[in-house]
Backbone as XML, in Angstrom:
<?xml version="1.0"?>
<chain id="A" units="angstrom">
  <residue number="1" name="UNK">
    <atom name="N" x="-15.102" y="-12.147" z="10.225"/>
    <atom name="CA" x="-14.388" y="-11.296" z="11.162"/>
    <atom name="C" x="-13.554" y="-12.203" z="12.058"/>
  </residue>
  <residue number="2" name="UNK">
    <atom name="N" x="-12.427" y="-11.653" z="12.340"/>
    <atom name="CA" x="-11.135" y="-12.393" z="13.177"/>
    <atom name="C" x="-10.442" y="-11.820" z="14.255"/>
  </residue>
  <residue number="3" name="UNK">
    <atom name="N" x="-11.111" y="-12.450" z="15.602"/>
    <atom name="CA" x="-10.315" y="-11.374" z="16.595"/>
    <atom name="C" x="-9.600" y="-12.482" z="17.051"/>
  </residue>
  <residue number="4" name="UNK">
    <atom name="N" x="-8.230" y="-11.408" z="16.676"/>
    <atom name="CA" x="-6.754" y="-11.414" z="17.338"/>
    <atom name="C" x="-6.517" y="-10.563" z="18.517"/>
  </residue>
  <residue number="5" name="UNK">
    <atom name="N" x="-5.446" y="-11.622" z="19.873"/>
    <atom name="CA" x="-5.156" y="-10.822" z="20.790"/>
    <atom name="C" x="-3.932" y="-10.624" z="20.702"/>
  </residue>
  <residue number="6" name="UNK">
    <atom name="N" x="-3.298" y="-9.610" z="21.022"/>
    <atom name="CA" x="-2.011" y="-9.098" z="20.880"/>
    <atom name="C" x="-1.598" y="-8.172" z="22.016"/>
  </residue>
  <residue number="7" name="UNK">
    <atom name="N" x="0.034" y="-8.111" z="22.361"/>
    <atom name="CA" x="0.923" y="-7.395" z="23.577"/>
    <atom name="C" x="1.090" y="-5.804" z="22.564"/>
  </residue>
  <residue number="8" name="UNK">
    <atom name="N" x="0.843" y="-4.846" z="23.367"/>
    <atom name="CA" x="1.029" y="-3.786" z="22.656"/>
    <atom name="C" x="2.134" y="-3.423" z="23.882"/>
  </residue>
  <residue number="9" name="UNK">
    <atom name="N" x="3.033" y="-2.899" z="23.143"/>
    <atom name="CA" x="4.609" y="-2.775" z="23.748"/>
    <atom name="C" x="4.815" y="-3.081" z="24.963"/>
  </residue>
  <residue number="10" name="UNK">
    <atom name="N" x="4.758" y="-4.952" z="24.423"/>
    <atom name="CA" x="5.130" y="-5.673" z="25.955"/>
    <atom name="C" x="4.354" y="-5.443" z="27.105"/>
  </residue>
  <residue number="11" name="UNK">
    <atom name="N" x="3.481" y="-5.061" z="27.241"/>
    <atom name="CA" x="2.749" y="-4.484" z="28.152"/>
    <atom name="C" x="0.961" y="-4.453" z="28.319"/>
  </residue>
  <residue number="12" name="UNK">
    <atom name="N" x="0.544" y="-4.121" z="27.333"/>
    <atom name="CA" x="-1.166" y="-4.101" z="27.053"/>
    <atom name="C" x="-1.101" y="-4.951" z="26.079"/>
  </residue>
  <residue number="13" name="UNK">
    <atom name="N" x="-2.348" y="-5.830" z="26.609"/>
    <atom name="CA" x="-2.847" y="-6.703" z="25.994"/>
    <atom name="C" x="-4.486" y="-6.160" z="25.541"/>
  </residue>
  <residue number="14" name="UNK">
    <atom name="N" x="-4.572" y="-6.552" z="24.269"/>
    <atom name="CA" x="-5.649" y="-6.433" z="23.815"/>
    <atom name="C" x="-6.562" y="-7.052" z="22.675"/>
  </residue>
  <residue number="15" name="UNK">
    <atom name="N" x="-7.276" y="-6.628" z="22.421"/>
    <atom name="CA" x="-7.834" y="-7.700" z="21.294"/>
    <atom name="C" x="-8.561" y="-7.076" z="20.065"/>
  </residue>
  <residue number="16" name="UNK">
    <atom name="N" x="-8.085" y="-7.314" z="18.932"/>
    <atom name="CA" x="-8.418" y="-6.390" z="17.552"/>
    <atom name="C" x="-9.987" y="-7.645" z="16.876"/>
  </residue>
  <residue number="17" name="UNK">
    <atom name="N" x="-10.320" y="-6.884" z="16.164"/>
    <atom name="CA" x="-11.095" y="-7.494" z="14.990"/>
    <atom name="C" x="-10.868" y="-7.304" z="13.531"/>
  </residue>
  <residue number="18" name="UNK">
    <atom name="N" x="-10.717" y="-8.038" z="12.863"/>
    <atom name="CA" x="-10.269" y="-7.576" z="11.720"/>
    <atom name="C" x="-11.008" y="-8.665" z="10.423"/>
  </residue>
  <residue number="19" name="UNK">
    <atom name="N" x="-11.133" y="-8.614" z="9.508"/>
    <atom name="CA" x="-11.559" y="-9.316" z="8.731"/>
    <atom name="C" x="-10.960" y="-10.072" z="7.949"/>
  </residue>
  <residue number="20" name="UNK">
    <atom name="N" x="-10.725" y="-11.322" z="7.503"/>
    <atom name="CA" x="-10.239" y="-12.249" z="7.480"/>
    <atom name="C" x="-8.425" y="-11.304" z="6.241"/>
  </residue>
  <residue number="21" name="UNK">
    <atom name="N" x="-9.410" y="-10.906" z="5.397"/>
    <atom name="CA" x="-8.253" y="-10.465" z="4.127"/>
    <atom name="C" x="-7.647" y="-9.371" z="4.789"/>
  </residue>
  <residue number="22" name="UNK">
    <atom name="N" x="-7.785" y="-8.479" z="5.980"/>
    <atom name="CA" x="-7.030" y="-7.470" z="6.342"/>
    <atom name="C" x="-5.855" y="-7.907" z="7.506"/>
  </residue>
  <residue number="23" name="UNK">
    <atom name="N" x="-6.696" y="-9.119" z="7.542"/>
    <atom name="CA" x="-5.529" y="-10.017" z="8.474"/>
    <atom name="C" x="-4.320" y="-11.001" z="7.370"/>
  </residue>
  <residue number="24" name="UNK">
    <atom name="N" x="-4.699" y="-11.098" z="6.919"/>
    <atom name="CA" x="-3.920" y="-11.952" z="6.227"/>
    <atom name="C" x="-2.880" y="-10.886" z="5.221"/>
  </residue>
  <residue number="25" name="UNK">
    <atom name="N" x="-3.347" y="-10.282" z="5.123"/>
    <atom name="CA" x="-2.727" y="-8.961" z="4.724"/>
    <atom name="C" x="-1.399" y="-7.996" z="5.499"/>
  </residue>
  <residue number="26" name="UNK">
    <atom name="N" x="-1.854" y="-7.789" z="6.952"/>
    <atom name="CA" x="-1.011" y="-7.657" z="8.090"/>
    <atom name="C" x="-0.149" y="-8.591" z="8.183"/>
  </residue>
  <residue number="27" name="UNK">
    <atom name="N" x="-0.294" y="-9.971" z="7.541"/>
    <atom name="CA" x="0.479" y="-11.047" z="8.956"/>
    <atom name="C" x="1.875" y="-10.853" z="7.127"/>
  </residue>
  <residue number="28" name="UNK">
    <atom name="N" x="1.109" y="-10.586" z="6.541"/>
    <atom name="CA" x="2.107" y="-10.587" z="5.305"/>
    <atom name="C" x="3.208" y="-9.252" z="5.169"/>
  </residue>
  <residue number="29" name="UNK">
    <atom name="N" x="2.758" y="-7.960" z="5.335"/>
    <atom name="CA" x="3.135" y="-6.782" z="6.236"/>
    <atom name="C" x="4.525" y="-7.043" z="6.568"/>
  </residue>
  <residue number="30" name="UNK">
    <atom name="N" x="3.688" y="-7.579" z="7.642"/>
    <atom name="CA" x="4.729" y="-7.929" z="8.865"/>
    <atom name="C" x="5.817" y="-8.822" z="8.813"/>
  </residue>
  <residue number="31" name="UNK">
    <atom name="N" x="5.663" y="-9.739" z="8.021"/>
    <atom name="CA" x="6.681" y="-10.746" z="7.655"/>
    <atom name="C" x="7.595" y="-10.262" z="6.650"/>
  </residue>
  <residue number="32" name="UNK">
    <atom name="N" x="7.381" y="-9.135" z="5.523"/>
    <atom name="CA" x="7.711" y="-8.487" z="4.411"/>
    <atom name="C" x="8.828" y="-7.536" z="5.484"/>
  </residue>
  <residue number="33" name="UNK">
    <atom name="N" x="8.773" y="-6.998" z="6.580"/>
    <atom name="CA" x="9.074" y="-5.662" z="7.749"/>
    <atom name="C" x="9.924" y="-6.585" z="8.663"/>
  </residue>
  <residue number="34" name="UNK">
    <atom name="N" x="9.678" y="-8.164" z="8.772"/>
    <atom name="CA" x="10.217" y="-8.758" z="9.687"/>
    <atom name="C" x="10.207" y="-8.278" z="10.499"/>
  </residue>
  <residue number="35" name="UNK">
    <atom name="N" x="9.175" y="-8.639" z="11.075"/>
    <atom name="CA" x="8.532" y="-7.770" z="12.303"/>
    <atom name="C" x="7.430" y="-8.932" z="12.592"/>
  </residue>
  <residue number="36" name="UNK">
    <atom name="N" x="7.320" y="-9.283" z="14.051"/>
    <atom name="CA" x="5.822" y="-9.860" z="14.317"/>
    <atom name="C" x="4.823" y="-8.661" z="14.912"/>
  </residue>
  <residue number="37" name="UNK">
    <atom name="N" x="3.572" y="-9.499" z="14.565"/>
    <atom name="CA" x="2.195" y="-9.035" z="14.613"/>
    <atom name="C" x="2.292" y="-7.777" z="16.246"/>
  </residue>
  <residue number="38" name="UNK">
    <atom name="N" x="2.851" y="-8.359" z="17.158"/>
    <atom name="CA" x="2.870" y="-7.686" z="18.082"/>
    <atom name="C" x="3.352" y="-6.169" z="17.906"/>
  </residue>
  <residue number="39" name="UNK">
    <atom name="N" x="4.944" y="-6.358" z="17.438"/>
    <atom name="CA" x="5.722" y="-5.412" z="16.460"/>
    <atom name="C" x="4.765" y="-4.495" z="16.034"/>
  </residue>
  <residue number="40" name="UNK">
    <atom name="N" x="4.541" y="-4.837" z="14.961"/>
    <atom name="CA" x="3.422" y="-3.840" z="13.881"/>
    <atom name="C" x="2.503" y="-3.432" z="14.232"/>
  </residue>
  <residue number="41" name="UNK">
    <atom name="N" x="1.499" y="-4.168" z="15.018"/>
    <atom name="CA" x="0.470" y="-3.548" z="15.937"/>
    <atom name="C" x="0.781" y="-2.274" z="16.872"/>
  </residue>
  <residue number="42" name="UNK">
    <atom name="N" x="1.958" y="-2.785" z="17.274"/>
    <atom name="CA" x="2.494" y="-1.624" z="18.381"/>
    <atom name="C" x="2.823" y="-0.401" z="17.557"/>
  </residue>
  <residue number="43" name="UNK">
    <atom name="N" x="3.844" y="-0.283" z="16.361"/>
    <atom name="CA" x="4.386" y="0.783" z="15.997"/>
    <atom name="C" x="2.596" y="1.528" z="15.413"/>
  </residue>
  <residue number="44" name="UNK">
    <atom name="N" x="1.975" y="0.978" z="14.880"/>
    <atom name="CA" x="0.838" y="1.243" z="14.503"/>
    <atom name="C" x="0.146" y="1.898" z="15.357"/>
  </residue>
  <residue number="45" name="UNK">
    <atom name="N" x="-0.284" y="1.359" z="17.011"/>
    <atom name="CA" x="-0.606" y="2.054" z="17.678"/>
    <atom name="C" x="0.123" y="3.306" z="18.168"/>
  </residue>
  <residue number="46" name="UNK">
    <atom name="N" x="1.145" y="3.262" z="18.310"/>
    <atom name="CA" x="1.990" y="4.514" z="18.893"/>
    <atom name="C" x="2.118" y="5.613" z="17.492"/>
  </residue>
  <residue number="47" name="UNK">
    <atom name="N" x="1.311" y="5.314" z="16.400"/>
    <atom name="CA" x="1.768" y="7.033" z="15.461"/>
    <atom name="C" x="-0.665" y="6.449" z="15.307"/>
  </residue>
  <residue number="48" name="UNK">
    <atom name="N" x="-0.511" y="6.275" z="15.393"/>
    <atom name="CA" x="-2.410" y="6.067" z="15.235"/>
    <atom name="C" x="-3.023" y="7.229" z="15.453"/>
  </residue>
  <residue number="49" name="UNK">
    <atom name="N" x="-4.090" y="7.572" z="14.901"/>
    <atom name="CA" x="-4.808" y="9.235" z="14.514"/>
    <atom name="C" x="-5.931" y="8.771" z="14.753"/>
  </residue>
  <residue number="50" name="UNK">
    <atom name="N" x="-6.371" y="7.742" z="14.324"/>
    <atom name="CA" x="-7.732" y="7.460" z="14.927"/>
    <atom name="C" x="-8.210" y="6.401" z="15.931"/>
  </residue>
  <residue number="51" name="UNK">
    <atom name="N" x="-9.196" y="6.622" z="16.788"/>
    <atom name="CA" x="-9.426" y="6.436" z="18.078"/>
    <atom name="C" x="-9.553" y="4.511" z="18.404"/>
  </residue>
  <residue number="52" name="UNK">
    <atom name="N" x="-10.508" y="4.396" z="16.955"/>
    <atom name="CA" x="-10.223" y="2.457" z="17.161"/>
    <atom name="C" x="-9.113" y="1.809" z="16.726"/>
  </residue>
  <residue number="53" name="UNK">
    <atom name="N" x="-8.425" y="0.857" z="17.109"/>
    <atom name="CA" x="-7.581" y="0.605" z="16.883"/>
    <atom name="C" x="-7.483" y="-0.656" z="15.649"/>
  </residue>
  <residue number="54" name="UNK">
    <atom name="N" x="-8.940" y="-1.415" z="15.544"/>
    <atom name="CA" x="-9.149" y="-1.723" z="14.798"/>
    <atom name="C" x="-9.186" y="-0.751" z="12.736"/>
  </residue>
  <residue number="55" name="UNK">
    <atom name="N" x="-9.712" y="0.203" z="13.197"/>
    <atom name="CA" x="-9.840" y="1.140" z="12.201"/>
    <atom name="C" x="-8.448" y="1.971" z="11.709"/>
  </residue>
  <residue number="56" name="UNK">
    <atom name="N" x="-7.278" y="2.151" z="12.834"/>
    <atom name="CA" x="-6.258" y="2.545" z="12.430"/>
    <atom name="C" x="-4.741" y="1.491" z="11.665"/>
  </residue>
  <residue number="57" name="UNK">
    <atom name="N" x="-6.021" y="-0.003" z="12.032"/>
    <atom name="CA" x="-4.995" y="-0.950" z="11.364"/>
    <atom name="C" x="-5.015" y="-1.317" z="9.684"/>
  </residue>
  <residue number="58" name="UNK">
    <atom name="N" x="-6.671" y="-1.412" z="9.488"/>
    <atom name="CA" x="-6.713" y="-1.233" z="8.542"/>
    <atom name="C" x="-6.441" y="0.373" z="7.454"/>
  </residue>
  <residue number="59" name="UNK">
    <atom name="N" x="-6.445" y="1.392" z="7.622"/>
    <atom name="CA" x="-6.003" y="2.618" z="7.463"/>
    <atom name="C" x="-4.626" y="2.374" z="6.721"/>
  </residue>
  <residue number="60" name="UNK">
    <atom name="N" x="-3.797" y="1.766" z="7.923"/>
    <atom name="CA" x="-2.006" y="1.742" z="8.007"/>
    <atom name="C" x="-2.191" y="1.067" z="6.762"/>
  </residue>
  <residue number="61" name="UNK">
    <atom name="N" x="-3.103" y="-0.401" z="6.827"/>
    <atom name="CA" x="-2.850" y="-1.270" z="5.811"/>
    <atom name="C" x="-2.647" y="-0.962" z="4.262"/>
  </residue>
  <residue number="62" name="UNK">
    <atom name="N" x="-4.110" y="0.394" z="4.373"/>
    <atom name="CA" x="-4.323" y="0.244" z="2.844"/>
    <atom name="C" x="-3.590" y="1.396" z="2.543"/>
  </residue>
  <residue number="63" name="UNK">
    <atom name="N" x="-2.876" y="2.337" z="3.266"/>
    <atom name="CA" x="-1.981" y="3.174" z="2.373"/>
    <atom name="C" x="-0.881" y="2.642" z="2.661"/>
  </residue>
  <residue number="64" name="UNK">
    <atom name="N" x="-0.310" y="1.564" z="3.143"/>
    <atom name="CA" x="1.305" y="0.677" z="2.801"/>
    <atom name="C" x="0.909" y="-0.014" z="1.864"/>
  </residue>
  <residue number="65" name="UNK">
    <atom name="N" x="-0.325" y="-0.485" z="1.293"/>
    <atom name="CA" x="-0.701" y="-0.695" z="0.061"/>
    <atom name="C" x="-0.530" y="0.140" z="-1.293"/>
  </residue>
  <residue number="66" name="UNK">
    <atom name="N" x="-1.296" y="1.683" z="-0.960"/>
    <atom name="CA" x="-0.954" y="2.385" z="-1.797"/>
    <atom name="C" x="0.313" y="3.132" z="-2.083"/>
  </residue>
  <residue number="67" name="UNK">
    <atom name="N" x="1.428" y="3.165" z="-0.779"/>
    <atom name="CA" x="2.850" y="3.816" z="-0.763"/>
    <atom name="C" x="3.840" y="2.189" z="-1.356"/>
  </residue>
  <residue number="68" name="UNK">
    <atom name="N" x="3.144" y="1.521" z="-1.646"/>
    <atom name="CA" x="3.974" y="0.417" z="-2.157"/>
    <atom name="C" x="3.938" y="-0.700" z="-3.670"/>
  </residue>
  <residue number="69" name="UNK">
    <atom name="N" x="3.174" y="0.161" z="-4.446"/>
    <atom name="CA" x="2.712" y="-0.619" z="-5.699"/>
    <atom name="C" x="4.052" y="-1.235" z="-6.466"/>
  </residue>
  <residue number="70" name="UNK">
    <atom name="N" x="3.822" y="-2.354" z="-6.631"/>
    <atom name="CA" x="5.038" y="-2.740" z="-7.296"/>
    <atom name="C" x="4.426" y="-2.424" z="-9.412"/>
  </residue>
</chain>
């Protein structure tokens, strides 16, 4: 497990947990979106349905996984 702290829109700071492959996964995401971690975290939080924010990252992750099969 890997906690990352991150600015959620410039403003809140906070701190995720995530597990090593869902991170490495995000930071790839994000670089694919050109977008940093802060970026993606944020848009993530602002459409998010469920209450942890840890749990709505991985969520995002694995259906931009499944909306993206090459």
């Amino acid at each position: 497990m890997k906690k990352i702290s991150v600015i959620i829109a410039h403003r809140h700071q906070t701190s995720i947990s995530l597990e090593e492959e869902f991170w490495l996964e995000l930071q790839r995401i994000a670089l694919e979106q050109n977008l940093t971690i802060n970026q993606i975290v944020t848009q993530i939080d602002s459409e998010r349905k469920h209450e942890n924010l840890s749990s709505a990252i991985r969520v995002y992750i694995l259906n931009y996984l499944k909306n993206n099969k090459a």
